[in-house]
Structures are given as structure tokens and as C-alpha cells.
Amino acid sequence: MSFDTELFTHYWHLVGHRQELSNPNDFVKFDTPLGDLVVFNDEGTLVAFDNKCPHRGARIYAQDFGQQPYACGYHGWSYRNGEVIIPNPAQFAACTASKPVLNTYHLDWCGDFLFVGITPLTSLAEQLCGLVQTLEDISFNISSRADFNRSAFECAWPIAVENALEPYHIPLIHTQTLATLGLAEGENVLDGCNSVWNAPVTNTRIAKQLMGLKRLFNIDYQREEYLSIFLFPFSMISSTFGYSYSLQNYFPGRDRSQTYFTSRLYAVPAASDNAKKMVEPFLASSAKVNRQVFEEDHAVCKTVAPEAWTMDPLPFASTLESKIVHFREQCRSFVALKSDRDVS
Ligand code: FES
Ligand SMILES: [Fe+2]
């Protein structure tokens, strides 16, 4: 297995929020280095699987997300209440050796955040380390998905992840978007394999406007600053003042020429119906700005030579790049751990 596939296989990955999959037949689909990954709501029970029909492998879900019962369009097999249903079982009377089942993956929760694991090395709580409480608090302050954005970044995933791990590029790359906040150097907190960056908004006009929005929301967790949480190895949550949250997944492509990027914007509860109406344009503009930021990131990531990334220590690391230093350490630790385990 390649390094990318090993990472995908042995860590938990944040794939969504409870609200996105709360109704029967709700689903969300991802491209991963192992092929498709789908999570769907089977009559109230969430199931994660490889999107392949156990009959002859037809893909069940074609869209990125939506609401659709599990039904194979090839020969009509379906799945409900944990059972594969064959339309005319008498035709399979000779196949008594085993019952068809889905190729399922592990699921676990941190608050209302849903994680998928293939064969994770540790429990989810161990992997999330000191971030469990923060993630629970954030997840309980999310009310709905406000935007779903997907594209393939034309670069290797560690290049996209490292770009997202450092604010050093903000003044040159995000001139009209993130840079307008005037984010201070802030503070990096390294937490197990994960890391957090929080930075005050120094543009006083914008900071004042943001403070003024507080009355529109009914939230019990907030940091009055910019917050960016990296969940090793592929996921990121960011927020300005806790008025919405952006979840980003940078899943490895089948090879290093692509990163399967998905971002979602989550809304937080509004203080009233009236406030909800006022929040709508704010959310729409946040979605638009976020999409622009990701396009700007994609454009610059494409310029990085693919072979420029290695997991060696950065030869020149600024104080704004300490999360990259930590990320590479985690990559090297994982390789060392795997080779120890493979030897023993
Ligand atoms: S491949 Fe799905 S029913 Fe045949
Ligand atoms: Fe960026």
C-alpha cells in the first residue's frame, strides 16, 4: 500500500455532520484513494460502504450528496434495514454458501460530527486527543449544511494540506478575501497529531461588525477570532467568530496528480425567525467568499512542483509555518510506526 492509502486506511476521517444524514435515504459520497466511500441513512441507521453492489459491483450512488434509497440500477438489488434484498431469490437458490453483504466501514461520533474509519490504528477519542471537547462544542452549535462544494485540486494532497496549514501566504494569495480580516500572527496549539491555529481579527472595522452580529445567533460556543483546526491527516475546520463553520476534506487522489477536495459550510442556529432571515445573506456571502478562497488556494497549489513535497523537515520554516513542521513530524512518525508494526 502507498503512504497515502495507508494514511487513509489507518486514521479516522471527519465526513460530515449529523444534520446532513438525519433523514432516511440521505447520503453523502466521497472519492478516496480506495475508490468511492458512501455514508447513507438506512431507516435511521447510518451505513458507510464502498458504493459497490455486492452482486457485480455496480455503483449505487452517482451524485455527491442527496436523498435516494439504496437501489442498484443494474439488476434491481436493494438494501433496507440492514439486509440485501434480491428481487427474485429463487434464481439464486443454488448460492447457499453465504448471504450477500455490503463492504462496510466503521463509523463513530464526536458530538454530532461523524467519522469513518477503514481499519483505524486507534480509537477516535485517542486520535482526537485534547480536541474532543472543542469538536463536540462546535458540532452541537451547527444547525444545517448551507453549502456543499467539490472539486479536484490539480496537485498532490500534502501540498494542498500544507497550504491550508499556514497563514504565511494569506497577504499575497487572498488579497480581497481572507487578507481583509488582518489576521494577527495568532497562536498555534499542537495537540497529538492535530493542530489548531487561532488568530485575532485586527481590522477593527470588520471586528466591530462581527461583534455586532452576535445578537443574530443562538450559540453557546464562540471564539471571537479566526479559528482553524487541522485533524490529521486530511481534514480542516475553520470559522470566523463561530457564526458558521467550514469543513474541508483533502482526500488523496488515486495518484499524486489530484486531491479530492470537498468543502462544506455549516450554519449555526439563528436567534429567531427574524434573525434567520437576516443571517441568510451573511451565509450566502460566506459561501461565496469561501469558494473564492479555495479557488485561490487551488490556483497557487497548482504552481508547486509535485516533487517539491517530501516529509523531510522544512529547510526554511517561518514562525507562521510551525503547523507544517508538526504535520511532517506526524507523517514521519506514522511511517516509523507502520514499519515497526510490519516488522514485528
Ligand atoms: S450489479 Fe447490482 S444488482 Fe447486479
Ligand atoms: Fe489559503
Coordinates of C-alpha atoms and ligand atoms in Angstrom, one line a residue:
M1 CA 0.0 0.0 0.0
S2 CA 1.2 3.5 -0.7
F3 CA 1.7 6.1 2.1
D4 CA -1.5 7.9 1.0
T5 CA -3.6 4.7 1.1
E6 CA -2.0 3.7 4.4
L7 CA -3.0 7.0 5.9
F8 CA -6.5 6.8 4.5
T9 CA -6.8 3.2 5.9
H10 CA -5.4 3.8 9.4
Y11 CA -6.9 7.1 10.5
W12 CA -10.5 8.3 11.2
H13 CA -11.8 10.9 8.8
L14 CA -14.4 13.5 9.5
V15 CA -17.0 13.0 6.8
G16 CA -19.9 15.1 7.9
H17 CA -22.4 16.4 10.5
R18 CA -25.4 14.5 11.9
Q19 CA -27.8 17.1 10.3
E20 CA -26.7 16.1 6.8
L21 CA -27.8 12.5 7.2
S22 CA -30.7 12.8 9.6
N23 CA -33.5 11.5 7.3
P24 CA -33.9 8.0 5.8
N25 CA -32.0 7.8 2.4
D26 CA -29.8 10.8 3.0
F27 CA -26.4 10.1 1.6
V28 CA -23.0 11.7 1.0
K29 CA -20.3 10.3 -1.3
F30 CA -16.6 10.8 -1.5
D31 CA -13.8 9.9 -3.8
T32 CA -10.9 8.3 -1.9
P33 CA -7.7 6.6 -2.8
L34 CA -9.5 3.3 -2.1
G35 CA -12.4 4.2 -4.5
D36 CA -15.8 5.5 -3.5
L37 CA -17.0 6.0 0.0
V38 CA -20.6 6.5 0.7
V39 CA -22.4 7.1 4.0
F40 CA -26.2 6.7 3.9
N41 CA -29.1 6.6 6.3
D42 CA -30.7 3.2 6.2
E43 CA -34.1 3.7 8.0
G44 CA -32.3 5.6 10.8
T45 CA -29.1 3.6 10.9
L46 CA -26.0 5.1 9.2
V47 CA -24.0 2.8 7.0
A48 CA -20.6 3.5 5.4
F49 CA -19.6 1.4 2.5
D50 CA -17.7 1.3 -0.8
N51 CA -20.6 2.2 -3.0
K52 CA -20.4 -1.2 -4.8
C53 CA -23.3 -3.5 -5.3
P54 CA -22.4 -6.9 -3.7
H55 CA -23.9 -8.6 -6.9
R56 CA -21.5 -7.5 -9.6
G57 CA -20.1 -4.2 -8.4
A58 CA -22.3 -1.5 -10.0
R59 CA -22.1 1.8 -8.2
I60 CA -25.2 2.6 -6.3
Y61 CA -24.9 6.4 -5.7
A62 CA -23.8 8.7 -8.5
Q63 CA -24.3 12.1 -7.0
D64 CA -22.1 13.8 -4.4
F65 CA -25.0 14.0 -1.9
G66 CA -28.7 13.9 -1.8
Q67 CA -31.6 11.6 -0.7
Q68 CA -32.0 8.4 -2.6
P69 CA -32.9 4.8 -1.5
Y70 CA -30.3 2.2 -2.0
A71 CA -31.3 0.5 -5.2
C72 CA -29.0 -1.0 -7.8
G73 CA -29.9 0.1 -11.3
Y74 CA -28.2 -2.9 -12.9
H75 CA -30.4 -5.9 -11.8
G76 CA -32.5 -4.3 -9.1
W77 CA -30.9 -5.5 -5.9
S78 CA -31.7 -3.2 -3.0
Y79 CA -30.8 -2.8 0.7
R80 CA -33.0 -2.0 3.6
N81 CA -33.0 -2.4 7.4
G82 CA -29.5 -4.0 7.2
E83 CA -30.5 -6.6 4.6
V84 CA -29.6 -7.0 0.9
I85 CA -32.9 -7.7 -0.9
I86 CA -32.8 -9.8 -4.1
P87 CA -35.9 -9.3 -6.3
N88 CA -36.2 -13.0 -7.3
P89 CA -34.3 -15.0 -4.7
A90 CA -35.4 -18.4 -6.2
Q91 CA -33.0 -17.7 -9.1
F92 CA -30.2 -17.8 -6.5
A93 CA -31.3 -20.9 -4.7
A94 CA -28.1 -22.6 -5.6
C95 CA -26.0 -19.9 -3.8
T96 CA -26.3 -21.1 -0.3
A97 CA -22.7 -20.6 0.8
S98 CA -23.1 -17.1 2.2
K99 CA -25.5 -14.2 2.2
P100 CA -24.6 -11.1 0.2
V101 CA -23.5 -8.2 2.4
L102 CA -22.1 -4.7 1.9
N103 CA -18.5 -3.9 2.3
T104 CA -19.0 -1.6 5.2
Y105 CA -16.6 0.6 7.2
H106 CA -16.5 1.8 10.8
L107 CA -18.4 4.8 12.0
D108 CA -18.0 6.8 15.2
W109 CA -19.1 10.1 16.5
C110 CA -17.5 13.1 18.3
G111 CA -20.6 15.0 19.4
D112 CA -22.5 15.4 16.1
F113 CA -19.5 15.1 13.9
L114 CA -19.4 11.8 12.0
F115 CA -16.1 10.0 11.4
V116 CA -15.4 7.0 9.1
G117 CA -12.5 4.5 9.7
I118 CA -11.4 1.6 7.5
T119 CA -9.1 -0.1 9.9
P120 CA -8.0 2.7 12.2
L121 CA -4.9 2.3 14.4
T122 CA -6.5 3.9 17.5
S123 CA -9.9 4.8 18.9
L124 CA -11.4 8.0 17.6
A125 CA -11.0 9.6 21.0
E126 CA -7.3 8.8 21.1
Q127 CA -6.8 10.2 17.6
L128 CA -8.6 13.4 18.5
C129 CA -6.7 13.8 21.7
G130 CA -7.3 17.1 23.5
L131 CA -9.7 18.3 20.8
V132 CA -12.7 16.1 21.7
Q133 CA -14.4 18.8 23.8
T134 CA -13.9 21.6 21.3
L135 CA -15.2 19.4 18.4
E136 CA -18.2 18.4 20.5
D137 CA -18.9 22.0 21.3
I138 CA -18.6 23.1 17.7
S139 CA -20.8 20.2 16.4
F140 CA -23.6 21.0 18.9
N141 CA -23.6 24.6 17.6
I142 CA -24.3 23.5 14.0
S143 CA -27.8 23.6 12.7
S144 CA -27.6 22.8 9.0
R145 CA -25.5 22.5 5.9
A146 CA -25.5 25.8 3.9
D147 CA -23.2 24.9 1.1
F148 CA -21.5 21.8 -0.5
N149 CA -18.6 22.5 -2.8
R150 CA -16.5 19.9 -4.5
S151 CA -13.6 20.0 -7.0
A152 CA -10.4 18.1 -7.7
F153 CA -7.3 20.1 -6.9
E154 CA -4.6 19.5 -9.5
C155 CA -1.9 18.9 -7.0
A156 CA -0.7 16.3 -4.5
W157 CA -2.8 16.3 -1.3
P158 CA 0.1 17.2 1.1
I159 CA 0.7 20.4 -1.0
A160 CA -2.9 21.4 -0.5
V161 CA -2.9 20.4 3.2
E162 CA 0.3 22.3 3.9
N163 CA -1.1 25.4 2.1
A164 CA -4.1 25.2 4.4
L165 CA -1.8 24.8 7.4
E166 CA 0.0 28.1 7.1
P167 CA -1.3 31.7 7.1
Y168 CA 2.0 32.9 5.6
H169 CA 0.5 33.0 2.1
I170 CA -2.6 35.0 3.0
P171 CA -1.4 38.5 2.2
L172 CA -0.3 37.6 -1.3
I173 CA -2.9 35.0 -2.3
H174 CA -6.1 36.1 -0.6
T175 CA -5.8 39.9 -1.1
Q176 CA -9.5 40.6 -1.4
T177 CA -10.8 37.8 0.9
L178 CA -9.0 36.4 4.0
A179 CA -6.4 39.2 4.0
T180 CA -9.0 41.8 4.6
L181 CA -9.5 40.5 8.1
G182 CA -6.0 41.5 9.0
L183 CA -5.4 38.3 11.0
A184 CA -2.7 38.6 13.6
E185 CA 0.1 36.1 13.9
G186 CA -2.0 34.3 16.5
E187 CA -1.2 31.1 18.4
N188 CA -0.5 27.6 17.3
V189 CA -1.5 24.7 19.6
L190 CA -0.2 21.3 18.8
D191 CA -2.4 18.5 20.0
G192 CA -1.4 14.9 19.4
C193 CA -1.3 14.5 15.6
N194 CA -3.6 17.5 15.2
S195 CA -3.1 21.2 15.4
V196 CA -5.1 24.4 16.0
W197 CA -4.4 28.0 14.9
N198 CA -6.4 30.9 16.4
A199 CA -5.8 34.5 15.4
P200 CA -7.5 37.7 16.4
V201 CA -9.0 39.9 13.6
T202 CA -7.1 43.2 13.7
N203 CA -9.1 45.0 11.1
T204 CA -11.1 47.0 13.7
R205 CA -13.9 47.9 11.4
I206 CA -14.5 44.3 10.5
A207 CA -14.0 43.1 14.1
K208 CA -16.6 45.6 15.2
Q209 CA -19.1 44.4 12.5
L210 CA -18.5 40.8 13.6
M211 CA -19.1 41.6 17.2
G212 CA -22.4 43.3 16.2
L213 CA -23.6 40.1 14.5
K214 CA -23.6 38.2 17.7
R215 CA -27.3 39.0 18.6
L216 CA -28.4 37.2 15.4
F217 CA -27.2 33.8 16.7
N218 CA -28.2 31.4 19.4
I219 CA -24.8 29.8 20.1
D220 CA -23.2 28.6 23.3
Y221 CA -19.7 28.2 21.9
Q222 CA -17.8 31.0 20.3
R223 CA -14.3 32.3 19.9
E224 CA -14.2 35.9 18.9
E225 CA -11.3 35.3 16.4
Y226 CA -10.4 33.2 13.4
L227 CA -10.1 29.5 14.2
S228 CA -8.6 26.8 12.1
I229 CA -8.4 23.2 13.4
F230 CA -6.4 20.6 11.5
L231 CA -7.4 17.0 12.0
F232 CA -4.6 14.8 10.8
P233 CA -4.3 13.7 8.1
F234 CA -6.9 15.2 5.7
S235 CA -9.5 17.4 7.4
M236 CA -9.8 21.0 8.5
I237 CA -12.5 23.1 10.2
S238 CA -12.3 26.8 10.1
S239 CA -14.5 29.6 11.4
T240 CA -14.6 33.4 11.9
F241 CA -16.3 34.2 15.3
G242 CA -18.2 30.9 15.3
Y243 CA -21.0 32.3 13.1
S244 CA -20.6 29.4 10.6
Y245 CA -18.1 26.6 10.2
S246 CA -16.3 25.4 7.1
L247 CA -15.3 21.7 6.9
Q248 CA -12.7 20.8 4.3
N249 CA -11.5 17.4 3.3
Y250 CA -8.3 17.0 1.2
F251 CA -8.5 13.3 0.4
P252 CA -5.7 11.8 -1.7
G253 CA -6.4 11.1 -5.3
R254 CA -5.7 7.7 -6.9
D255 CA -2.3 9.2 -7.7
R256 CA -0.4 12.3 -6.6
S257 CA -1.7 14.4 -9.5
Q258 CA -5.0 15.1 -7.8
T259 CA -6.5 15.9 -4.5
Y260 CA -10.2 15.2 -3.9
F261 CA -11.3 18.3 -2.3
T262 CA -14.7 18.8 -0.6
S263 CA -15.8 21.8 1.4
R264 CA -19.0 22.3 3.3
L265 CA -20.3 25.4 5.0
Y266 CA -22.3 24.7 8.1
A267 CA -24.8 27.2 9.5
V268 CA -25.3 27.8 13.3
P269 CA -28.7 28.4 14.9
A270 CA -30.2 31.8 14.5
A271 CA -31.6 33.6 17.5
S272 CA -35.1 33.9 16.0
D273 CA -37.1 33.5 12.7
N274 CA -36.4 37.2 12.0
A275 CA -32.7 36.8 12.7
K276 CA -32.7 33.8 10.4
K277 CA -33.8 36.0 7.5
M278 CA -31.1 38.5 8.3
V279 CA -28.5 35.7 8.5
E280 CA -29.3 34.3 5.1
P281 CA -27.4 36.9 3.0
F282 CA -24.5 36.6 5.5
L283 CA -24.3 32.9 4.9
A284 CA -24.6 33.3 1.1
S285 CA -21.8 35.7 1.1
S286 CA -19.7 33.5 3.4
A287 CA -20.2 30.6 1.0
K288 CA -19.2 32.8 -1.9
V289 CA -16.1 34.1 -0.2
N290 CA -15.1 30.6 1.0
R291 CA -15.4 29.3 -2.6
Q292 CA -13.2 32.1 -3.8
V293 CA -10.6 31.4 -1.1
F294 CA -10.4 27.7 -2.1
E295 CA -10.1 28.7 -5.8
E296 CA -7.2 31.0 -4.9
D297 CA -5.6 28.2 -2.9
H298 CA -6.1 25.7 -5.7
A299 CA -4.5 28.2 -8.2
V300 CA -1.4 28.6 -6.1
C301 CA -1.1 24.9 -5.1
K302 CA -1.1 24.0 -8.9
T303 CA 2.1 26.1 -9.2
V304 CA 4.0 24.0 -6.7
A305 CA 6.2 21.3 -8.4
P306 CA 4.8 17.9 -7.4
E307 CA 8.2 16.6 -6.4
A308 CA 8.8 19.6 -4.1
W309 CA 6.9 17.8 -1.3
T310 CA 8.7 15.4 0.9
M311 CA 8.1 14.6 4.5
D312 CA 11.6 15.8 5.5
P313 CA 11.8 18.7 7.9
L314 CA 11.3 22.1 6.0
P315 CA 14.7 23.6 5.4
F316 CA 13.3 27.1 5.9
A317 CA 10.3 27.3 8.2
S318 CA 8.9 30.7 9.3
T319 CA 7.1 31.1 12.6
L320 CA 3.9 31.0 10.5
E321 CA 4.7 27.5 9.3
S322 CA 5.1 25.6 12.6
K323 CA 1.9 23.6 11.9
I324 CA 3.6 22.3 8.7
V325 CA 6.7 21.3 10.7
H326 CA 4.3 19.4 13.1
F327 CA 2.4 17.8 10.2
R328 CA 5.6 16.5 8.6
E329 CA 6.7 15.1 12.0
Q330 CA 3.3 13.2 12.2
C331 CA 3.9 11.9 8.7
R332 CA 7.3 10.6 9.6
S333 CA 6.1 9.1 12.9
F334 CA 3.4 7.3 11.1
V335 CA 5.9 5.8 8.6
A336 CA 8.1 4.7 11.6
L337 CA 5.2 3.2 13.4
K338 CA 4.0 1.3 10.4
S339 CA 7.4 -0.1 9.6
D340 CA 7.8 -1.2 13.3
R341 CA 4.5 -2.9 13.2
D342 CA 5.1 -4.5 9.8
V343 CA 8.5 -5.9 11.1
S344 CA 7.1 -7.3 14.3
Ligands
FES1 S1 -24.7 -5.3 -10.1 FE1 -26.2 -4.6 -8.7 S2 -27.9 -5.9 -9.0 FE2 -26.4 -6.7 -10.3
FE2 FE -5.2 29.9 1.6

